[in-house]
Amino acid sequence: AQKITQTQPGMFVQEKEAVTLDCTYDTSDPSYGLFWYKQPSSGEMIFLIYQGSYDQQNATEGRYSLNFQKARKSANLVISASQLGDSAMYFCAMRDSQDSNYQLIWGAGTKLIIKP
Amino acid sequence: NAGVTQTPKFQVLKTGQSMTLQCAQDMNHEYMSWYRQDPGMGLRLIHYSVGAGITDQGEVPNGYNVSRSTTEDFPLRLLSAAPSQTSVYFCASSSRTPREQYFGPGTRLTVT
């Protein structure tokens, strides 16, 4: 069963606008973690932000924040004031203990293109 | 601090050949994983290890073997390469309760 869903295959956003990338997940494990990674055209995987299921506050890292809605099982990434360098693939991933012994399960990704 | 290193960065194999992709980490992480990424897709877990001497299969293990004789190293062996194994391979490591999984730079493998 698919556990991570990213419904936006691609997005075009004007530079300096805010961007929300969607991610929904499915797990019955009360303890889990959610990750966002950026993959630029050069191919490396760059960690952006992490949200634990028991974290009291939504995670923030600089221009990145995570809109964590536990009841809806969503963990959307928000990028404020987008820049041309934000153009990349963005992946949402989840860690739980159910099937994968704490290994990450990945969404299919969203390709973000920032327009000047 | 080198983090996670992978060699080689690029490799071309003929169908039926075997090879080993190397992965090493210097962060004393217990968990290590191998993923493959096919064009336009997310990462799929091939094999993983939760410590030296312990390995397990992920989502797509067929055609690959792993071993973990030390904490630092986690090589991935392709037994008899097939064109379907053309992909980008990532090695990753993390601590036991990770708030981040660290990735190597990837190996781009083409099987002709």
Coordinates of C-alpha atoms in Angstrom, one line a residue:
Chain A
A1 CA 0.0 0.0 0.0
Q2 CA 1.3 3.4 -0.9
K3 CA 2.2 5.3 2.2
I4 CA 3.3 8.7 0.9
T5 CA 1.4 10.6 -1.7
Q6 CA 2.6 13.7 -3.5
T7 CA -0.3 14.8 -5.7
Q8 CA 1.5 17.6 -7.7
P9 CA 3.8 16.1 -10.3
G10 CA 5.0 19.6 -11.3
M11 CA 4.5 23.2 -10.3
F12 CA 5.4 26.6 -11.8
V13 CA 5.8 29.5 -9.4
Q14 CA 6.8 33.1 -9.9
E15 CA 10.0 34.1 -8.2
K16 CA 9.5 35.6 -4.7
E17 CA 6.1 34.0 -4.2
A18 CA 5.5 31.4 -1.5
V19 CA 5.1 27.8 -2.5
T20 CA 3.3 24.9 -0.9
L21 CA 4.2 21.4 -1.9
D22 CA 1.6 18.8 -0.8
C23 CA 2.3 15.5 1.0
T24 CA -0.1 13.1 2.6
Y25 CA 0.9 10.0 4.4
D26 CA -0.7 6.8 5.8
T27 CA 0.5 5.0 8.9
S28 CA -1.1 3.4 12.0
D29 CA 2.2 3.7 13.9
P30 CA 1.8 6.5 16.5
S31 CA 5.6 7.2 16.3
Y32 CA 6.8 8.3 12.9
G33 CA 8.9 11.0 11.2
L34 CA 8.4 13.0 8.1
F35 CA 11.2 14.3 5.9
W36 CA 11.5 16.6 3.0
Y37 CA 14.4 16.4 0.6
K38 CA 15.4 18.6 -2.4
Q39 CA 17.1 17.1 -5.5
P40 CA 18.5 19.7 -7.9
S41 CA 19.4 18.8 -11.4
S42 CA 22.9 17.9 -10.3
G43 CA 21.3 14.8 -8.6
E44 CA 22.3 15.0 -5.0
M45 CA 19.7 14.5 -2.2
I46 CA 19.6 17.5 0.1
F47 CA 17.9 17.3 3.5
L48 CA 15.5 20.2 4.1
I49 CA 13.4 19.6 7.2
Y50 CA 12.1 17.0 9.6
Q51 CA 8.9 16.7 11.6
G52 CA 8.4 14.1 14.3
S53 CA 4.9 12.9 15.1
Y54 CA 5.2 13.9 18.7
D55 CA 6.8 17.3 18.0
Q56 CA 4.7 20.0 19.6
Q57 CA 5.4 22.7 17.0
N58 CA 5.6 22.7 13.2
A59 CA 9.2 22.4 12.0
T60 CA 11.0 25.4 10.5
E61 CA 14.4 25.8 8.9
G62 CA 15.1 29.2 7.4
R63 CA 12.8 29.7 4.4
Y64 CA 11.3 26.2 4.8
S65 CA 8.5 25.3 7.1
L66 CA 6.3 22.3 7.5
N67 CA 2.6 22.6 7.8
F68 CA 1.9 19.5 9.8
Q69 CA -1.7 18.5 10.2
K70 CA -1.7 15.3 12.1
A71 CA -5.5 14.6 11.9
R72 CA -5.5 15.0 8.2
K73 CA -2.2 13.1 7.8
S74 CA -0.6 15.8 5.8
A75 CA 2.8 17.3 6.0
N76 CA 3.0 20.1 3.4
L77 CA 6.3 21.9 2.7
V78 CA 6.1 25.7 2.5
I79 CA 8.9 27.7 0.9
S80 CA 8.7 31.4 1.6
A81 CA 10.0 34.0 -0.9
S82 CA 11.0 31.5 -3.6
Q83 CA 14.2 31.9 -5.4
L84 CA 15.4 30.6 -8.8
G85 CA 17.7 28.2 -7.0
D86 CA 14.7 26.5 -5.5
S87 CA 13.9 24.9 -8.9
A88 CA 14.4 21.2 -8.2
M89 CA 12.6 18.0 -7.5
Y90 CA 11.2 17.8 -3.9
F91 CA 10.5 14.5 -2.2
C92 CA 8.5 13.8 0.9
A93 CA 9.4 10.7 2.9
M94 CA 8.2 8.9 6.0
R95 CA 9.9 6.7 8.6
D96 CA 7.8 4.4 10.8
S97 CA 8.4 1.0 12.3
Q98 CA 5.6 -0.9 10.7
D99 CA 7.0 -2.6 7.6
S100 CA 10.3 -1.1 7.0
N101 CA 12.2 -1.2 10.3
Y102 CA 12.6 2.6 10.4
Q103 CA 13.7 2.9 6.7
L104 CA 12.3 5.7 4.7
I105 CA 9.3 5.3 2.4
W106 CA 9.3 7.9 -0.4
G107 CA 6.8 9.8 -2.4
A108 CA 7.1 10.2 -6.2
G109 CA 8.2 13.8 -5.9
T110 CA 7.1 17.2 -7.2
K111 CA 9.1 19.1 -9.8
L112 CA 9.2 22.8 -8.9
I113 CA 10.1 25.3 -11.4
I114 CA 10.6 29.0 -10.3
K115 CA 10.0 31.5 -13.1
P116 CA 11.9 34.8 -13.1
Chain B
N1 CA 34.2 15.0 7.6
A2 CA 33.5 12.9 4.5
G3 CA 30.0 11.8 5.4
V4 CA 28.7 9.2 3.0
T5 CA 30.9 8.3 0.1
Q6 CA 30.1 6.2 -2.9
T7 CA 32.2 4.8 -5.7
P8 CA 32.1 4.7 -8.6
K9 CA 30.1 7.8 -9.7
F10 CA 29.4 6.4 -13.1
Q11 CA 29.5 2.8 -14.5
V12 CA 28.6 1.1 -17.7
L13 CA 28.1 -2.7 -17.6
K14 CA 27.2 -5.3 -20.2
T15 CA 24.3 -7.6 -19.5
G16 CA 25.4 -10.5 -17.4
Q17 CA 28.4 -8.7 -15.8
S18 CA 28.7 -8.4 -12.1
M19 CA 30.0 -5.6 -10.0
T20 CA 30.0 -4.1 -6.5
L21 CA 29.0 -0.5 -5.7
Q22 CA 30.9 0.7 -2.7
C23 CA 29.5 2.8 0.2
A24 CA 31.2 4.0 3.3
Q25 CA 30.2 6.4 6.1
D26 CA 32.4 7.9 8.8
M27 CA 29.6 9.0 11.2
N28 CA 29.4 5.8 13.2
H29 CA 25.8 5.4 12.0
E30 CA 24.0 2.1 12.7
Y31 CA 21.5 2.3 9.9
M32 CA 22.6 2.1 6.2
S33 CA 20.4 1.7 3.1
W34 CA 20.6 1.3 -0.6
Y35 CA 18.1 2.9 -2.9
R36 CA 17.5 3.1 -6.6
Q37 CA 16.0 6.0 -8.4
D38 CA 14.5 5.5 -11.8
P39 CA 13.8 8.5 -14.1
G40 CA 10.9 10.6 -12.8
M41 CA 10.4 8.5 -9.7
G42 CA 11.1 8.6 -6.1
L43 CA 13.6 6.3 -4.3
R44 CA 12.9 2.7 -3.8
L45 CA 14.6 0.7 -1.1
I46 CA 16.7 -2.2 -2.2
H47 CA 18.4 -3.5 1.0
Y48 CA 19.1 -2.0 4.4
S49 CA 21.1 -2.8 7.5
V50 CA 20.5 -1.9 11.1
G51 CA 24.0 -2.8 12.2
A52 CA 27.1 -4.8 11.4
G53 CA 26.2 -8.3 10.5
I54 CA 22.5 -7.5 10.1
T55 CA 20.9 -6.9 6.7
D56 CA 17.3 -7.2 5.3
Q57 CA 15.5 -6.8 2.1
G58 CA 13.6 -3.7 1.0
E59 CA 11.0 -3.2 -1.7
V60 CA 13.1 -4.2 -4.7
P61 CA 15.9 -6.7 -3.6
N62 CA 15.9 -9.1 -6.6
G63 CA 19.2 -9.2 -8.4
Y64 CA 21.2 -7.5 -5.6
N65 CA 23.2 -8.7 -2.6
V66 CA 24.5 -6.9 0.4
S67 CA 26.7 -7.5 3.4
R68 CA 27.7 -5.5 6.4
S69 CA 30.9 -6.7 8.0
T70 CA 31.8 -3.4 9.5
T71 CA 29.8 -0.4 10.8
E72 CA 31.4 1.8 8.1
D73 CA 30.9 -0.2 4.9
F74 CA 27.9 -1.4 3.1
P75 CA 28.6 -2.7 -0.4
L76 CA 25.9 -3.5 -2.9
R77 CA 26.6 -6.3 -5.4
L78 CA 24.9 -6.8 -8.7
L79 CA 25.1 -10.5 -9.4
S80 CA 24.3 -10.6 -13.1
A81 CA 23.5 -7.1 -14.5
A82 CA 20.3 -6.6 -16.5
P83 CA 19.1 -3.5 -18.5
S84 CA 16.3 -3.2 -15.9
Q85 CA 19.0 -2.3 -13.4
T86 CA 19.9 0.9 -15.2
S87 CA 19.3 3.5 -12.6
V88 CA 20.9 5.9 -10.1
Y89 CA 21.9 4.2 -6.9
F90 CA 22.0 6.1 -3.6
C91 CA 23.5 4.9 -0.4
A92 CA 22.3 6.5 2.9
S93 CA 23.0 6.3 6.5
S94 CA 21.4 7.4 9.7
S95 CA 21.4 7.0 13.5
R96 CA 19.0 4.7 15.2
T97 CA 16.2 7.3 15.6
P98 CA 17.0 9.5 12.7
R99 CA 15.9 13.1 12.3
E100 CA 17.9 13.1 9.1
Q101 CA 19.1 10.5 6.6
Y102 CA 22.5 11.3 5.0
F103 CA 23.0 10.5 1.4
G104 CA 26.0 9.7 -0.7
P105 CA 26.4 11.5 -4.1
G106 CA 24.9 8.6 -6.1
T107 CA 26.2 6.1 -8.7
R108 CA 24.7 6.4 -12.2
L109 CA 24.7 2.8 -13.6
T110 CA 23.9 1.9 -17.2
V111 CA 23.5 -1.7 -18.3
T112 CA 23.6 -2.3 -22.0

